[in-house]
Amino acid sequence: MALGQFAYANNSNRFLACAPLAEQPYAVCGIPFDGVVTNRPGARFGPQAIRAASLMLCDGIHPVFDVSPLEHLGDALDMRLPNASPLPEVRAHIERQASELMARHHCVFLGGDHSVTLSLLRAAKARHGGEPLALVHFDAHCDTWSDHFGEPSGHGTWTYEAIQEGLVSAAHTVQIGTRSSGERAARDYVADQGGQIFTARDLRGLDGSALRPVVTAIRERLAGRPVYLTLDIDVLDPAFAPGTGTPEPGGLTSSQVLTFLEELATLNWIGMDCVEVAPAYDHAELTSNAAACFVWTYLAGRVARAEA
Ligand SMILES: [Mn+2]
């Protein structure tokens, strides 16, 4: 066996950096921007850490979906962005590059801070018929603050902006894992607008079959619609994901998130992002490993559905 056939001997042989992007149906793309974080910066280095952590997924047959997304996946590398420019300009760059990729591939974007999702939703809505999208939002934070500590927009306002702008349908928005401090009007905004919130407290101690009623409620609410998935890694408890800018104790386990991703694989997913991995605060690649595994699970679910 040639040395290069050993995954651990060849750092270029990583699942999420497996092949240059050509005509593959699925693409990953990094968005190395963290210009509007509230607390600790560093998520601009998330994409490279998630790719590195995907090393051992490179030939991985998924244990639930029994497929490997490897041959269907290309790496579009990282977006080139004017990082020091005002946020609207950065967002326009992200939207344009995302639109070009979405026209040719089913995309998973690696953040970056969570502000990038607004641009991705703008591109995704235009791509998928122009009707407000359904949204599944994993996060410790509601991200429905109507301002960012006195500024109009940041990484904690995009959900509010997406609903106000009609990018997503509030009634078809589901938040999972929220638990941070915040005023009630922001914390309950999605529910007040007709959507659904499962806080981390709601989900304490529930996993496997005990999560079934929650999964069923989400499936019924979002059935038949194009659904976008945004996964802030800080939805996990800091024990599972210390490497993030705004950690909040009392979060979900990796196992709970995997249950959701596996059980919701039948939804009509149109794209995903995984954001807020900040490697400088990570330990033993816990956070980037979790992110790589979640992205792999999402893609395996898509490939399995396409082959069914
Ligand atoms: Mn968050």
Coordinates of C-alpha atoms in Angstrom, one line a residue, residues 59-282:
D59 CA -13.2 7.5 3.5
G60 CA -16.0 7.4 6.0
I61 CA -19.1 5.4 5.4
H62 CA -21.7 7.0 7.6
P63 CA -23.0 4.6 10.3
V64 CA -26.6 5.7 9.9
F65 CA -27.0 6.6 6.3
D66 CA -24.5 4.0 4.9
V67 CA -23.0 6.3 2.3
S68 CA -19.9 8.4 2.0
P69 CA -20.4 11.9 0.5
L70 CA -16.7 11.9 -0.5
E71 CA -17.0 11.4 -4.2
H72 CA -19.9 13.8 -4.5
L73 CA -18.1 16.7 -2.8
G74 CA -15.7 19.4 -3.8
D75 CA -14.0 22.1 -1.8
A76 CA -14.6 25.7 -3.1
L77 CA -11.9 26.9 -0.7
D78 CA -12.5 30.1 1.3
M79 CA -14.2 33.2 0.0
R80 CA -12.0 36.2 -0.6
L81 CA -13.5 39.0 1.4
P82 CA -12.7 42.7 2.1
N83 CA -12.5 42.0 5.8
A84 CA -11.8 45.6 6.9
S85 CA -14.8 47.1 4.9
P86 CA -18.1 48.0 6.4
L87 CA -20.5 45.1 7.1
P88 CA -22.9 45.8 4.2
E89 CA -20.0 45.6 1.7
V90 CA -18.7 42.4 3.2
R91 CA -22.2 41.0 3.1
A92 CA -22.6 41.9 -0.6
H93 CA -19.4 40.0 -1.4
I94 CA -20.6 37.0 0.5
E95 CA -24.0 37.0 -1.2
R96 CA -22.5 37.3 -4.6
Q97 CA -20.0 34.5 -4.2
A98 CA -22.6 32.3 -2.5
S99 CA -25.1 32.9 -5.3
E100 CA -22.5 31.7 -7.9
L101 CA -21.8 28.5 -5.9
M102 CA -25.5 27.8 -5.2
A103 CA -26.3 28.0 -8.9
R104 CA -24.1 24.9 -9.4
H105 CA -24.0 23.0 -6.1
H106 CA -25.8 22.1 -2.9
C107 CA -23.6 24.1 -0.5
V108 CA -22.4 23.9 3.0
F109 CA -20.7 27.0 4.3
L110 CA -18.2 27.0 7.1
G111 CA -18.1 30.2 9.2
G112 CA -17.1 32.7 10.2
D113 CA -19.3 34.5 12.7
H114 CA -23.1 34.2 12.5
S115 CA -23.6 37.5 10.6
V116 CA -22.7 35.6 7.4
T117 CA -26.0 33.7 7.5
L118 CA -28.0 36.8 6.4
S119 CA -26.1 36.9 3.1
L120 CA -26.5 33.2 2.6
L121 CA -30.3 33.4 3.2
R122 CA -30.5 36.2 0.7
A123 CA -28.7 34.0 -1.9
A124 CA -30.7 30.9 -1.0
K125 CA -34.1 32.6 -1.1
A126 CA -33.4 34.0 -4.6
R127 CA -32.2 30.5 -5.7
H128 CA -35.2 28.7 -4.4
G129 CA -38.2 30.5 -5.9
G130 CA -38.2 33.8 -4.0
E131 CA -40.7 32.7 -1.3
P132 CA -39.6 33.0 2.4
L133 CA -37.6 29.9 3.4
A134 CA -38.2 27.6 6.3
L135 CA -35.3 27.7 8.8
V136 CA -33.9 25.4 11.5
H137 CA -31.6 27.4 13.7
F138 CA -29.3 25.7 16.3
D139 CA -27.8 28.2 18.7
A140 CA -27.3 29.2 22.3
H141 CA -28.4 32.6 21.3
C142 CA -31.7 33.8 19.8
D143 CA -29.9 36.2 17.4
T144 CA -33.1 38.2 17.3
W145 CA -31.8 41.4 19.0
S146 CA -33.0 44.4 17.0
D147 CA -29.7 46.1 17.4
H148 CA -26.1 45.1 18.1
F149 CA -25.1 47.1 21.2
G150 CA -26.2 50.3 19.6
E151 CA -25.2 49.3 16.0
P152 CA -27.8 48.2 13.5
S153 CA -26.4 44.8 12.7
G154 CA -24.0 42.2 14.0
H155 CA -23.7 38.5 14.6
G156 CA -26.7 38.6 17.1
T157 CA -29.3 40.3 14.8
W158 CA -29.4 38.2 11.7
T159 CA -32.5 36.2 12.6
Y160 CA -34.5 39.3 13.4
E161 CA -33.3 40.9 10.1
A162 CA -34.1 37.7 8.1
I163 CA -37.7 37.7 9.4
Q164 CA -38.1 41.4 9.0
E165 CA -36.7 41.2 5.4
G166 CA -38.9 38.2 4.5
L167 CA -36.0 35.9 3.8
V168 CA -37.5 33.3 6.1
S169 CA -41.1 32.6 7.2
A170 CA -41.4 33.2 10.9
A171 CA -44.1 30.5 11.1
H172 CA -41.6 28.0 9.6
T173 CA -38.7 29.0 11.8
V174 CA -37.6 26.6 14.5
Q175 CA -34.9 27.5 17.1
I176 CA -33.2 24.8 19.1
G177 CA -30.9 25.1 22.1
T178 CA -31.3 28.8 23.0
R179 CA -30.3 29.7 26.6
S180 CA -28.3 32.9 26.8
S181 CA -29.2 36.0 28.7
G182 CA -31.3 38.6 26.9
E183 CA -34.4 40.6 27.1
R184 CA -37.7 38.7 26.8
A185 CA -38.7 40.4 23.6
A186 CA -35.6 39.1 21.9
R187 CA -35.6 35.7 23.5
D188 CA -39.3 35.0 22.5
Y189 CA -39.3 36.9 19.2
V190 CA -39.5 33.9 17.0
A191 CA -42.4 32.3 19.0
D192 CA -44.1 35.7 19.2
Q193 CA -44.0 35.8 15.4
G194 CA -45.6 32.4 15.1
G195 CA -42.4 30.2 15.0
Q196 CA -41.3 27.6 17.5
I197 CA -38.5 27.6 20.1
F198 CA -37.1 24.6 21.9
T199 CA -34.8 26.1 24.5
A200 CA -31.8 24.1 25.9
R201 CA -33.9 23.9 29.1
D202 CA -36.8 22.4 27.2
L203 CA -34.4 19.7 25.9
R204 CA -32.6 18.9 29.2
G205 CA -32.2 15.1 29.6
L206 CA -33.9 14.3 26.3
D207 CA -32.2 12.3 23.7
G208 CA -32.9 9.3 21.4
S209 CA -36.5 8.2 21.5
A210 CA -37.3 10.9 24.1
L211 CA -36.6 13.5 21.4
R212 CA -39.2 12.0 19.1
P213 CA -42.1 14.3 20.0
V214 CA -39.8 17.3 19.3
V215 CA -38.6 15.8 16.0
T216 CA -42.2 15.1 15.0
A217 CA -43.3 18.6 15.7
I218 CA -40.5 20.0 13.6
R219 CA -41.1 17.7 10.7
E220 CA -44.8 18.5 10.7
R221 CA -44.2 22.3 10.9
L222 CA -41.6 22.3 8.0
A223 CA -42.9 19.5 5.8
G224 CA -42.7 20.1 2.1
R225 CA -40.9 23.4 2.2
P226 CA -37.4 24.3 1.3
V227 CA -35.5 24.4 4.6
Y228 CA -32.2 26.0 5.4
L229 CA -30.1 24.8 8.3
T230 CA -27.9 27.1 10.3
L231 CA -25.8 25.5 13.1
D232 CA -24.0 27.8 15.5
I233 CA -21.5 25.5 17.2
D234 CA -22.2 27.2 20.5
V235 CA -25.5 25.3 20.7
L236 CA -23.3 22.6 22.2
D237 CA -22.4 22.9 25.8
P238 CA -18.9 24.4 26.2
A239 CA -17.8 20.9 27.5
F240 CA -18.3 19.7 23.9
A241 CA -17.4 22.9 22.1
P242 CA -15.1 25.2 24.1
G243 CA -13.7 26.7 20.9
T244 CA -16.2 29.4 20.2
G245 CA -16.5 33.1 20.8
T246 CA -19.6 33.3 23.0
P247 CA -19.9 30.1 25.0
E248 CA -22.9 29.5 27.2
P249 CA -23.1 26.8 29.9
G250 CA -26.0 24.4 29.9
G251 CA -26.0 23.5 26.2
L252 CA -26.9 20.5 24.1
T253 CA -24.7 17.4 23.9
S254 CA -23.1 16.3 20.6
S255 CA -25.4 13.2 20.8
Q256 CA -28.6 15.4 21.0
V257 CA -27.5 17.4 17.9
L258 CA -26.7 14.2 16.0
T259 CA -30.1 12.8 16.9
F260 CA -31.7 15.9 15.4
L261 CA -29.6 15.8 12.2
E262 CA -30.2 12.1 11.7
E263 CA -34.0 12.2 12.4
L264 CA -34.6 15.4 10.4
A265 CA -32.7 14.1 7.3
T266 CA -36.1 13.6 5.5
L267 CA -36.7 17.4 5.4
N268 CA -36.3 19.2 2.1
W269 CA -32.9 20.7 3.1
I270 CA -31.5 23.2 0.6
G271 CA -28.3 24.2 2.3
M272 CA -26.4 24.5 5.6
D273 CA -23.9 26.6 7.4
C274 CA -21.9 25.8 10.5
V275 CA -20.5 28.9 12.2
E276 CA -18.7 30.4 15.2
V277 CA -15.9 27.8 15.5
A278 CA -13.0 29.8 16.9
P279 CA -10.0 27.5 17.1
A280 CA -7.9 29.7 19.4
Y281 CA -10.1 28.7 22.4
D282 CA -10.4 25.1 21.4

